[in-house]
Amino acid sequence: MAPDSNSKGNGAHRNNVHGHVFSSDNNGNCSTIDLGTISTEELLREIQKRAIVEEVAPNTNSKLQKTLHFTSYWIVPRMLGLAISICWAAFVLSHSAVYFFDEFVWPIIEDSGQALAHENTEESRELMKTRPDFTFYPRSCDYKAVTTNDHHDLIWNEETAYEFDDFSDLMMHHGAGVIEDLLTPEMTRELRETILLMNEKEPIEKQFDLKERGHRWSLRLNPYDTELDPNKSVQRALKEIATHPTLKRTLIDLLGDDPAITEIAAITSDPGAPQQGWHHDTWTENSAVMNARTYSSMYSLFLYVQDTHLDMGPTGFAPGTHMCYEVLDVPIFYLPAKAGSGALLNSNTLHQGSGNEAYERGGGGGPGTRVMFIVTFAPRPRVNLDPRQLPLGSVYGIPWYAWGHNLSELEVLDQLKPWNWMHAIGLVKSGKNWGINYLLGAISARAEDFNNGNYAPEWFLDREVWTDYASQIDFYAMEAASIYMCVSWILLLIASASPATSKNYTRVRSAMSTTISFGVFVPCFIATTLYVFGKTEFGRGITQRTRFQAVPFTPLPWDDEMSEEYWATTVKPESYDIVLGERLDAFYTFRNAYYYDYHPGNRHFRDKLKEVSDVYVNRPEFITPAKFVQTQIISQLWMQMEDVWYRRAFVRQDDYGYWIRLANRATKAEYVRREVLSVAHPVLRVLNKEIDFILSQCKYGDGARSMAKAQIRRGTAMARVHVPELMEAIREELFEEDDILKSKMKKKEWLSTDAATGSSIAKSSIMNSVEAEAKLRRRMSQWRFQTLKRGPWREDFVWKPYVVPGW
């Protein structure tokens, strides 16, 4: 029988005639399936196969089918869907960046002092009141402030070791010091060749800004560069630096254990390089000179990788200017050194790179080219223990991916993964301790770069960049969303107009659902990420303003807030005065806790104490401490200052940060007596300073070590009353001189050898005596009785720090 005449048309048309199935394709061609020769399973399989072919191969004669197939497969899900997804992601990311900047970046910039207004407005006045963090006076220095004019006095050897206790003592005195043979000769030559090669091959973008760039190159060194440094000479040089015993011990003493790395760079000058101006590497108003409880100290190691002669433009130093707010006039002297020597420099010490005039030696990498390898160190972050941040004014010449390292990691730098960028942004530790991450380093470097008009390195720290970007994205995102919705709805209407296009309708709707799901996922993912970051210890410290919270010193008073009588008592300290204060009494300042001891007046005072300490301990019994102090120490100090004897004074910093003169004679005598005992017995000095740390914790909420910090919280009765009274009772016991104590001192039994090294006062023989123990128990019982007698804690009680009577 002939096939049905209506078998041709869209889709498959089948007729069953006398045990046969007639099937036609879209082109009208017929095929027959004999039901008698195939099984039921084969028949069903054949029908399914032909149905699939018909579904995926639409009628080519239908233009509508072709158009809907192309749009449902390519335009909506792939082209329009991808475009709207990108625009939506950019929209969410731009606004998230603004939120991240406002919540996590701007607080750090504000706390660093970069946002502090200097105009005399009501707003700036209130803002300045929140930053009364001065720890020193604005000292103006001239040539008298320079501690030496001979560069040999800066070299650590047997002669300087006789004058100073250790190399860190020399550093605190001069602000600069030299360690010879810090690198081996082989390492020095290899490092110099590598730096010269990097200067030639590295692009200009990797160089940081120098004010006098002519014939001078400054390069951030990549310690992971195996292409230009296949022998890893930079890594091996850093390892030799990190393992040098004198340098390592000094850095730990000055900056704490495992200090952080903030710079790995090289400066090269050829003959013809101009002389640099005298400068500090960090600003004195935003560094440890004036604000040691807000900004950390920083030390740079300048490593000579060739014999450097005077005509090659060696670095010039002005020793002693690290304690100066401004320098008026200082003598110039330069530091020639042999290859392998390292000059450790306080970032606040005045210095310069002199002009290179070694034309006869030859430049272009020859003997006349001076290469300086620089590594800079700062205290590592101590969350909830150290609120300080990096000082401002340095460009921090280090590649962004090299942030996050500490001193201990320089020994194993070759074992770290060079691609691990996560330690640079602070997500993971690269060693046992956290380092300084790239965000914190960039914020600190931003100040100097902006000051020089160089906005490129830290462009992402400008809020206007993100707000402008977000506003532009808003416009494009709205346009893209409008176009996408219009096209999608038009396609949906066309696809739903005919039952034959139901498959295309499903595809369009599925593509829209996928795009919408992605649009919901992106903001949810970013919001979750920001929430998790905000709950981390680092993020929580920023949002709660505790990570870089300034020490709550008493706000600075203004002229109209204090009486004329108060202002009449304030003075400006002079270099020959003996300055006292409590604002540096924090363990995280490390060696700077003894910063006042290196003030010129204090230095002369302590030298005098060293001369008379043995005489004081062995004085006759009929000479009282007060009489000895007045006749043998205080009077001698005035006699040795013939031209200014009538002006020399003991001055101390009060709670407002201003300096007042000590006029009470008994007060000065008591202070001197304690100081001479501390000089005679160093352990007393250590214990006295630990008491000061605990009292600082009670008063300001930080300063003590971790154990004491966990047990003492500012504002409680324990911190306001009980602990200060206990500490002062212990201090009185330490410095009390009764007959037993005096006899013990005369017999040289006051301190044992172990106790004299600072281990514990409990090991001394005097503390083992029955009389001293009984006296200490009576003192403690009296203290407990007074505490109990005081009764319940009163909220109106104002905490008053203990001071020596008469201060």
PDB file of N, CA, C and O in Angstrom, residues 717-779:
ATOM      1  N   ALA A 717      39.251  47.819  90.151  1.00  0.00           N
ATOM      2  CA  ALA A 717      39.826  48.140  91.457  1.00  0.00           C
ATOM      3  C   ALA A 717      41.215  47.539  91.606  1.00  0.00           C
ATOM      4  O   ALA A 717      42.094  48.127  92.242  1.00  0.00           O
ATOM      5  N   MET A 718      41.421  46.382  90.989  1.00  0.00           N
ATOM      6  CA  MET A 718      42.737  45.746  91.051  1.00  0.00           C
ATOM      7  C   MET A 718      43.790  46.641  90.407  1.00  0.00           C
ATOM      8  O   MET A 718      44.895  46.805  90.936  1.00  0.00           O
ATOM      9  N   ALA A 719      43.442  47.235  89.268  1.00  0.00           N
ATOM     10  CA  ALA A 719      44.410  48.063  88.546  1.00  0.00           C
ATOM     11  C   ALA A 719      44.551  49.445  89.153  1.00  0.00           C
ATOM     12  O   ALA A 719      45.621  50.049  89.094  1.00  0.00           O
ATOM     13  N   ARG A 720      43.493  49.974  89.720  1.00  0.00           N
ATOM     14  CA  ARG A 720      43.540  51.340  90.233  1.00  0.00           C
ATOM     15  C   ARG A 720      44.171  51.430  91.616  1.00  0.00           C
ATOM     16  O   ARG A 720      44.807  52.436  91.945  1.00  0.00           O
ATOM     17  N   VAL A 721      43.962  50.411  92.432  1.00  0.00           N
ATOM     18  CA  VAL A 721      44.375  50.533  93.830  1.00  0.00           C
ATOM     19  C   VAL A 721      45.328  49.420  94.254  1.00  0.00           C
ATOM     20  O   VAL A 721      46.466  49.673  94.655  1.00  0.00           O
ATOM     21  N   HIS A 722      44.864  48.200  94.151  1.00  0.00           N
ATOM     22  CA  HIS A 722      45.554  47.098  94.822  1.00  0.00           C
ATOM     23  C   HIS A 722      46.928  46.823  94.228  1.00  0.00           C
ATOM     24  O   HIS A 722      47.929  46.759  94.952  1.00  0.00           O
ATOM     25  N   VAL A 723      46.995  46.647  92.906  1.00  0.00           N
ATOM     26  CA  VAL A 723      48.287  46.331  92.288  1.00  0.00           C
ATOM     27  C   VAL A 723      49.277  47.489  92.419  1.00  0.00           C
ATOM     28  O   VAL A 723      50.450  47.256  92.756  1.00  0.00           O
ATOM     29  N   PRO A 724      48.895  48.758  92.175  1.00  0.00           N
ATOM     30  CA  PRO A 724      49.867  49.839  92.381  1.00  0.00           C
ATOM     31  C   PRO A 724      50.427  49.891  93.800  1.00  0.00           C
ATOM     32  O   PRO A 724      51.632  50.108  93.988  1.00  0.00           O
ATOM     33  N   GLU A 725      49.573  49.691  94.817  1.00  0.00           N
ATOM     34  CA  GLU A 725      50.076  49.732  96.187  1.00  0.00           C
ATOM     35  C   GLU A 725      51.025  48.568  96.461  1.00  0.00           C
ATOM     36  O   GLU A 725      52.042  48.730  97.150  1.00  0.00           O
ATOM     37  N   LEU A 726      50.704  47.408  95.919  1.00  0.00           N
ATOM     38  CA  LEU A 726      51.586  46.258  96.099  1.00  0.00           C
ATOM     39  C   LEU A 726      52.932  46.504  95.421  1.00  0.00           C
ATOM     40  O   LEU A 726      53.989  46.214  95.999  1.00  0.00           O
ATOM     41  N   MET A 727      52.915  47.031  94.192  1.00  0.00           N
ATOM     42  CA  MET A 727      54.166  47.283  93.475  1.00  0.00           C
ATOM     43  C   MET A 727      55.028  48.312  94.198  1.00  0.00           C
ATOM     44  O   MET A 727      56.250  48.168  94.285  1.00  0.00           O
ATOM     45  N   GLU A 728      54.418  49.355  94.737  1.00  0.00           N
ATOM     46  CA  GLU A 728      55.196  50.363  95.448  1.00  0.00           C
ATOM     47  C   GLU A 728      55.742  49.818  96.765  1.00  0.00           C
ATOM     48  O   GLU A 728      56.836  50.188  97.189  1.00  0.00           O
ATOM     49  N   ALA A 729      54.991  48.915  97.395  1.00  0.00           N
ATOM     50  CA  ALA A 729      55.509  48.282  98.611  1.00  0.00           C
ATOM     51  C   ALA A 729      56.733  47.424  98.293  1.00  0.00           C
ATOM     52  O   ALA A 729      57.727  47.435  99.033  1.00  0.00           O
ATOM     53  N   ILE A 730      56.677  46.710  97.187  1.00  0.00           N
ATOM     54  CA  ILE A 730      57.824  45.893  96.787  1.00  0.00           C
ATOM     55  C   ILE A 730      59.006  46.792  96.417  1.00  0.00           C
ATOM     56  O   ILE A 730      60.159  46.503  96.754  1.00  0.00           O
ATOM     57  N   ARG A 731      58.724  47.902  95.730  1.00  0.00           N
ATOM     58  CA  ARG A 731      59.791  48.815  95.360  1.00  0.00           C
ATOM     59  C   ARG A 731      60.475  49.402  96.603  1.00  0.00           C
ATOM     60  O   ARG A 731      61.693  49.528  96.645  1.00  0.00           O
ATOM     61  N   GLU A 732      59.697  49.756  97.596  1.00  0.00           N
ATOM     62  CA  GLU A 732      60.279  50.293  98.821  1.00  0.00           C
ATOM     63  C   GLU A 732      61.169  49.257  99.504  1.00  0.00           C
ATOM     64  O   GLU A 732      62.233  49.584 100.039  1.00  0.00           O
ATOM     65  N   GLU A 733      60.750  48.003  99.459  1.00  0.00           N
ATOM     66  CA  GLU A 733      61.577  46.948 100.054  1.00  0.00           C
ATOM     67  C   GLU A 733      62.882  46.775  99.281  1.00  0.00           C
ATOM     68  O   GLU A 733      63.937  46.531  99.869  1.00  0.00           O
ATOM     69  N   LEU A 734      62.798  46.901  97.969  1.00  0.00           N
ATOM     70  CA  LEU A 734      64.004  46.721  97.162  1.00  0.00           C
ATOM     71  C   LEU A 734      65.043  47.803  97.445  1.00  0.00           C
ATOM     72  O   LEU A 734      66.248  47.525  97.482  1.00  0.00           O
ATOM     73  N   PHE A 735      64.588  49.016  97.633  1.00  0.00           N
ATOM     74  CA  PHE A 735      65.518  50.137  97.773  1.00  0.00           C
ATOM     75  C   PHE A 735      65.710  50.596  99.215  1.00  0.00           C
ATOM     76  O   PHE A 735      66.407  51.577  99.446  1.00  0.00           O
ATOM     77  N   GLU A 736      65.128  49.876 100.171  1.00  0.00           N
ATOM     78  CA  GLU A 736      65.279  50.293 101.559  1.00  0.00           C
ATOM     79  C   GLU A 736      66.665  49.912 102.074  1.00  0.00           C
ATOM     80  O   GLU A 736      67.164  48.813 101.822  1.00  0.00           O
ATOM     81  N   GLU A 737      67.260  50.802 102.819  1.00  0.00           N
ATOM     82  CA  GLU A 737      68.592  50.586 103.382  1.00  0.00           C
ATOM     83  C   GLU A 737      68.503  50.661 104.903  1.00  0.00           C
ATOM     84  O   GLU A 737      68.549  51.738 105.486  1.00  0.00           O
ATOM     85  N   ASP A 738      68.376  49.525 105.559  1.00  0.00           N
ATOM     86  CA  ASP A 738      68.447  49.494 107.017  1.00  0.00           C
ATOM     87  C   ASP A 738      69.819  48.963 107.420  1.00  0.00           C
ATOM     88  O   ASP A 738      70.711  48.748 106.596  1.00  0.00           O
ATOM     89  N   ASP A 739      70.026  48.714 108.701  1.00  0.00           N
ATOM     90  CA  ASP A 739      71.349  48.282 109.157  1.00  0.00           C
ATOM     91  C   ASP A 739      71.732  46.931 108.584  1.00  0.00           C
ATOM     92  O   ASP A 739      72.882  46.692 108.204  1.00  0.00           O
ATOM     93  N   ILE A 740      70.756  46.029 108.512  1.00  0.00           N
ATOM     94  CA  ILE A 740      71.063  44.704 107.959  1.00  0.00           C
ATOM     95  C   ILE A 740      71.452  44.823 106.489  1.00  0.00           C
ATOM     96  O   ILE A 740      72.438  44.253 106.036  1.00  0.00           O
ATOM     97  N   LEU A 741      70.673  45.619 105.778  1.00  0.00           N
ATOM     98  CA  LEU A 741      70.939  45.768 104.354  1.00  0.00           C
ATOM     99  C   LEU A 741      72.300  46.419 104.113  1.00  0.00           C
ATOM    100  O   LEU A 741      73.075  45.990 103.262  1.00  0.00           O
ATOM    101  N   LYS A 742      72.606  47.432 104.902  1.00  0.00           N
ATOM    102  CA  LYS A 742      73.871  48.125 104.729  1.00  0.00           C
ATOM    103  C   LYS A 742      75.049  47.210 105.037  1.00  0.00           C
ATOM    104  O   LYS A 742      76.051  47.217 104.330  1.00  0.00           O
ATOM    105  N   SER A 743      74.927  46.394 106.066  1.00  0.00           N
ATOM    106  CA  SER A 743      76.017  45.472 106.387  1.00  0.00           C
ATOM    107  C   SER A 743      76.187  44.431 105.298  1.00  0.00           C
ATOM    108  O   SER A 743      77.304  44.028 104.964  1.00  0.00           O
ATOM    109  N   LYS A 744      75.074  43.992 104.729  1.00  0.00           N
ATOM    110  CA  LYS A 744      75.171  43.032 103.638  1.00  0.00           C
ATOM    111  C   LYS A 744      75.858  43.649 102.415  1.00  0.00           C
ATOM    112  O   LYS A 744      76.661  43.010 101.749  1.00  0.00           O
ATOM    113  N   MET A 745      75.539  44.911 102.136  1.00  0.00           N
ATOM    114  CA  MET A 745      76.155  45.557 100.979  1.00  0.00           C
ATOM    115  C   MET A 745      77.645  45.731 101.203  1.00  0.00           C
ATOM    116  O   MET A 745      78.442  45.574 100.293  1.00  0.00           O
ATOM    117  N   LYS A 746      78.038  46.053 102.411  1.00  0.00           N
ATOM    118  CA  LYS A 746      79.462  46.237 102.675  1.00  0.00           C
ATOM    119  C   LYS A 746      80.227  44.934 102.508  1.00  0.00           C
ATOM    120  O   LYS A 746      81.390  44.909 102.145  1.00  0.00           O
ATOM    121  N   LYS A 747      79.569  43.829 102.828  1.00  0.00           N
ATOM    122  CA  LYS A 747      80.218  42.532 102.680  1.00  0.00           C
ATOM    123  C   LYS A 747      80.069  41.979 101.254  1.00  0.00           C
ATOM    124  O   LYS A 747      80.399  40.828 101.006  1.00  0.00           O
ATOM    125  N   LYS A 748      79.501  42.797 100.351  1.00  0.00           N
ATOM    126  CA  LYS A 748      79.321  42.374  98.948  1.00  0.00           C
ATOM    127  C   LYS A 748      78.409  41.164  98.837  1.00  0.00           C
ATOM    128  O   LYS A 748      78.561  40.324  97.955  1.00  0.00           O
ATOM    129  N   GLU A 749      77.446  41.058  99.757  1.00  0.00           N
ATOM    130  CA  GLU A 749      76.520  39.933  99.721  1.00  0.00           C
ATOM    131  C   GLU A 749      75.115  40.383  99.330  1.00  0.00           C
ATOM    132  O   GLU A 749      74.160  39.651  99.508  1.00  0.00           O
ATOM    133  N   TRP A 750      75.024  41.602  98.880  1.00  0.00           N
ATOM    134  CA  TRP A 750      73.697  42.116  98.539  1.00  0.00           C
ATOM    135  C   TRP A 750      73.046  41.315  97.417  1.00  0.00           C
ATOM    136  O   TRP A 750      71.883  40.973  97.456  1.00  0.00           O
ATOM    137  N   LEU A 751      73.811  40.934  96.434  1.00  0.00           N
ATOM    138  CA  LEU A 751      73.277  40.161  95.317  1.00  0.00           C
ATOM    139  C   LEU A 751      74.226  39.030  94.972  1.00  0.00           C
ATOM    140  O   LEU A 751      75.437  39.197  94.999  1.00  0.00           O
ATOM    141  N   SER A 752      73.664  37.893  94.666  1.00  0.00           N
ATOM    142  CA  SER A 752      74.478  36.782  94.197  1.00  0.00           C
ATOM    143  C   SER A 752      74.844  36.997  92.739  1.00  0.00           C
ATOM    144  O   SER A 752      74.326  37.882  92.067  1.00  0.00           O
ATOM    145  N   THR A 753      75.722  36.161  92.220  1.00  0.00           N
ATOM    146  CA  THR A 753      76.146  36.305  90.824  1.00  0.00           C
ATOM    147  C   THR A 753      74.975  36.090  89.872  1.00  0.00           C
ATOM    148  O   THR A 753      74.798  36.813  88.899  1.00  0.00           O
ATOM    149  N   ASP A 754      74.147  35.085  90.163  1.00  0.00           N
ATOM    150  CA  ASP A 754      73.008  34.814  89.287  1.00  0.00           C
ATOM    151  C   ASP A 754      72.015  35.967  89.314  1.00  0.00           C
ATOM    152  O   ASP A 754      71.455  36.346  88.285  1.00  0.00           O
ATOM    153  N   ALA A 755      71.780  36.523  90.500  1.00  0.00           N
ATOM    154  CA  ALA A 755      70.825  37.612  90.586  1.00  0.00           C
ATOM    155  C   ALA A 755      71.347  38.857  89.892  1.00  0.00           C
ATOM    156  O   ALA A 755      70.582  39.632  89.312  1.00  0.00           O
ATOM    157  N   ALA A 756      72.641  39.079  89.935  1.00  0.00           N
ATOM    158  CA  ALA A 756      73.214  40.266  89.307  1.00  0.00           C
ATOM    159  C   ALA A 756      73.041  40.249  87.802  1.00  0.00           C
ATOM    160  O   ALA A 756      73.046  41.289  87.161  1.00  0.00           O
ATOM    161  N   THR A 757      72.880  39.072  87.212  1.00  0.00           N
ATOM    162  CA  THR A 757      72.653  38.984  85.776  1.00  0.00           C
ATOM    163  C   THR A 757      71.198  39.204  85.416  1.00  0.00           C
ATOM    164  O   THR A 757      70.855  39.202  84.251  1.00  0.00           O
ATOM    165  N   GLY A 758      70.365  39.398  86.396  1.00  0.00           N
ATOM    166  CA  GLY A 758      68.975  39.715  86.112  1.00  0.00           C
ATOM    167  C   GLY A 758      68.042  38.540  86.228  1.00  0.00           C
ATOM    168  O   GLY A 758      66.909  38.602  85.769  1.00  0.00           O
ATOM    169  N   SER A 759      68.466  37.425  86.812  1.00  0.00           N
ATOM    170  CA  SER A 759      67.594  36.262  86.870  1.00  0.00           C
ATOM    171  C   SER A 759      66.468  36.449  87.873  1.00  0.00           C
ATOM    172  O   SER A 759      65.307  36.392  87.524  1.00  0.00           O
ATOM    173  N   SER A 760      66.799  36.726  89.145  1.00  0.00           N
ATOM    174  CA  SER A 760      65.748  36.906  90.140  1.00  0.00           C
ATOM    175  C   SER A 760      66.328  37.492  91.405  1.00  0.00           C
ATOM    176  O   SER A 760      67.399  37.112  91.851  1.00  0.00           O
ATOM    177  N   ILE A 761      65.580  38.411  91.999  1.00  0.00           N
ATOM    178  CA  ILE A 761      66.027  38.983  93.256  1.00  0.00           C
ATOM    179  C   ILE A 761      65.912  37.968  94.384  1.00  0.00           C
ATOM    180  O   ILE A 761      66.582  38.063  95.409  1.00  0.00           O
ATOM    181  N   ALA A 762      65.044  36.955  94.175  1.00  0.00           N
ATOM    182  CA  ALA A 762      64.849  35.970  95.229  1.00  0.00           C
ATOM    183  C   ALA A 762      66.099  35.131  95.473  1.00  0.00           C
ATOM    184  O   ALA A 762      66.228  34.483  96.514  1.00  0.00           O
ATOM    185  N   LYS A 763      67.047  35.135  94.525  1.00  0.00           N
ATOM    186  CA  LYS A 763      68.254  34.337  94.696  1.00  0.00           C
ATOM    187  C   LYS A 763      69.315  35.042  95.541  1.00  0.00           C
ATOM    188  O   LYS A 763      70.331  34.451  95.862  1.00  0.00           O
ATOM    189  N   SER A 764      69.101  36.319  95.847  1.00  0.00           N
ATOM    190  CA  SER A 764      70.116  37.037  96.600  1.00  0.00           C
ATOM    191  C   SER A 764      70.108  36.606  98.055  1.00  0.00           C
ATOM    192  O   SER A 764      69.095  36.180  98.601  1.00  0.00           O
ATOM    193  N   SER A 765      71.272  36.741  98.692  1.00  0.00           N
ATOM    194  CA  SER A 765      71.393  36.284 100.072  1.00  0.00           C
ATOM    195  C   SER A 765      70.573  37.118 101.031  1.00  0.00           C
ATOM    196  O   SER A 765      70.078  36.622 102.038  1.00  0.00           O
ATOM    197  N   ILE A 766      70.377  38.411 100.718  1.00  0.00           N
ATOM    198  CA  ILE A 766      69.626  39.263 101.628  1.00  0.00           C
ATOM    199  C   ILE A 766      68.181  38.823 101.721  1.00  0.00           C
ATOM    200  O   ILE A 766      67.553  38.904 102.768  1.00  0.00           O
ATOM    201  N   MET A 767      67.629  38.308 100.624  1.00  0.00           N
ATOM    202  CA  MET A 767      66.238  37.877 100.651  1.00  0.00           C
ATOM    203  C   MET A 767      66.071  36.570 101.401  1.00  0.00           C
ATOM    204  O   MET A 767      64.964  36.175 101.741  1.00  0.00           O
ATOM    205  N   ASN A 768      67.162  35.879 101.655  1.00  0.00           N
ATOM    206  CA  ASN A 768      67.085  34.640 102.412  1.00  0.00           C
ATOM    207  C   ASN A 768      67.246  34.862 103.915  1.00  0.00           C
ATOM    208  O   ASN A 768      67.120  33.935 104.698  1.00  0.00           O
ATOM    209  N   SER A 769      67.548  36.083 104.288  1.00  0.00           N
ATOM    210  CA  SER A 769      67.737  36.346 105.714  1.00  0.00           C
ATOM    211  C   SER A 769      66.393  36.347 106.426  1.00  0.00           C
ATOM    212  O   SER A 769      65.368  36.748 105.877  1.00  0.00           O
ATOM    213  N   VAL A 770      66.388  35.893 107.646  1.00  0.00           N
ATOM    214  CA  VAL A 770      65.152  35.798 108.430  1.00  0.00           C
ATOM    215  C   VAL A 770      64.587  37.169 108.710  1.00  0.00           C
ATOM    216  O   VAL A 770      63.378  37.402 108.643  1.00  0.00           O
ATOM    217  N   GLU A 771      65.489  38.131 108.991  1.00  0.00           N
ATOM    218  CA  GLU A 771      65.017  39.462 109.333  1.00  0.00           C
ATOM    219  C   GLU A 771      64.312  40.121 108.145  1.00  0.00           C
ATOM    220  O   GLU A 771      63.237  40.716 108.306  1.00  0.00           O
ATOM    221  N   ALA A 772      64.899  39.998 106.968  1.00  0.00           N
ATOM    222  CA  ALA A 772      64.292  40.623 105.794  1.00  0.00           C
ATOM    223  C   ALA A 772      62.960  39.978 105.448  1.00  0.00           C
ATOM    224  O   ALA A 772      61.999  40.650 105.073  1.00  0.00           O
ATOM    225  N   GLU A 773      62.886  38.669 105.584  1.00  0.00           N
ATOM    226  CA  GLU A 773      61.639  37.974 105.274  1.00  0.00           C
ATOM    227  C   GLU A 773      60.540  38.382 106.248  1.00  0.00           C
ATOM    228  O   GLU A 773      59.392  38.610 105.849  1.00  0.00           O
ATOM    229  N   ALA A 774      60.883  38.486 107.519  1.00  0.00           N
ATOM    230  CA  ALA A 774      59.889  38.900 108.500  1.00  0.00           C
ATOM    231  C   ALA A 774      59.412  40.325 108.239  1.00  0.00           C
ATOM    232  O   ALA A 774      58.223  40.645 108.371  1.00  0.00           O
ATOM    233  N   LYS A 775      60.345  41.185 107.870  1.00  0.00           N
ATOM    234  CA  LYS A 775      59.978  42.566 107.600  1.00  0.00           C
ATOM    235  C   LYS A 775      59.069  42.675 106.377  1.00  0.00           C
ATOM    236  O   LYS A 775      58.114  43.452 106.357  1.00  0.00           O
ATOM    237  N   LEU A 776      59.365  41.866 105.345  1.00  0.00           N
ATOM    238  CA  LEU A 776      58.523  41.880 104.153  1.00  0.00           C
ATOM    239  C   LEU A 776      57.125  41.379 104.472  1.00  0.00           C
ATOM    240  O   LEU A 776      56.119  41.908 103.996  1.00  0.00           O
ATOM    241  N   ARG A 777      57.017  40.351 105.371  1.00  0.00           N
ATOM    242  CA  ARG A 777      55.703  39.843 105.759  1.00  0.00           C
ATOM    243  C   ARG A 777      54.903  40.888 106.523  1.00  0.00           C
ATOM    244  O   ARG A 777      53.696  41.034 106.342  1.00  0.00           O
ATOM    245  N   ARG A 778      55.576  41.630 107.397  1.00  0.00           N
ATOM    246  CA  ARG A 778      54.881  42.684 108.128  1.00  0.00           C
ATOM    247  C   ARG A 778      54.377  43.758 107.175  1.00  0.00           C
ATOM    248  O   ARG A 778      53.268  44.269 107.314  1.00  0.00           O
ATOM    249  N   ARG A 779      55.195  44.088 106.175  1.00  0.00           N
ATOM    250  CA  ARG A 779      54.786  45.086 105.205  1.00  0.00           C
ATOM    251  C   ARG A 779      53.580  44.609 104.396  1.00  0.00           C
ATOM    252  O   ARG A 779      52.638  45.359 104.141  1.00  0.00           O
TER     253      ARG A 779
END
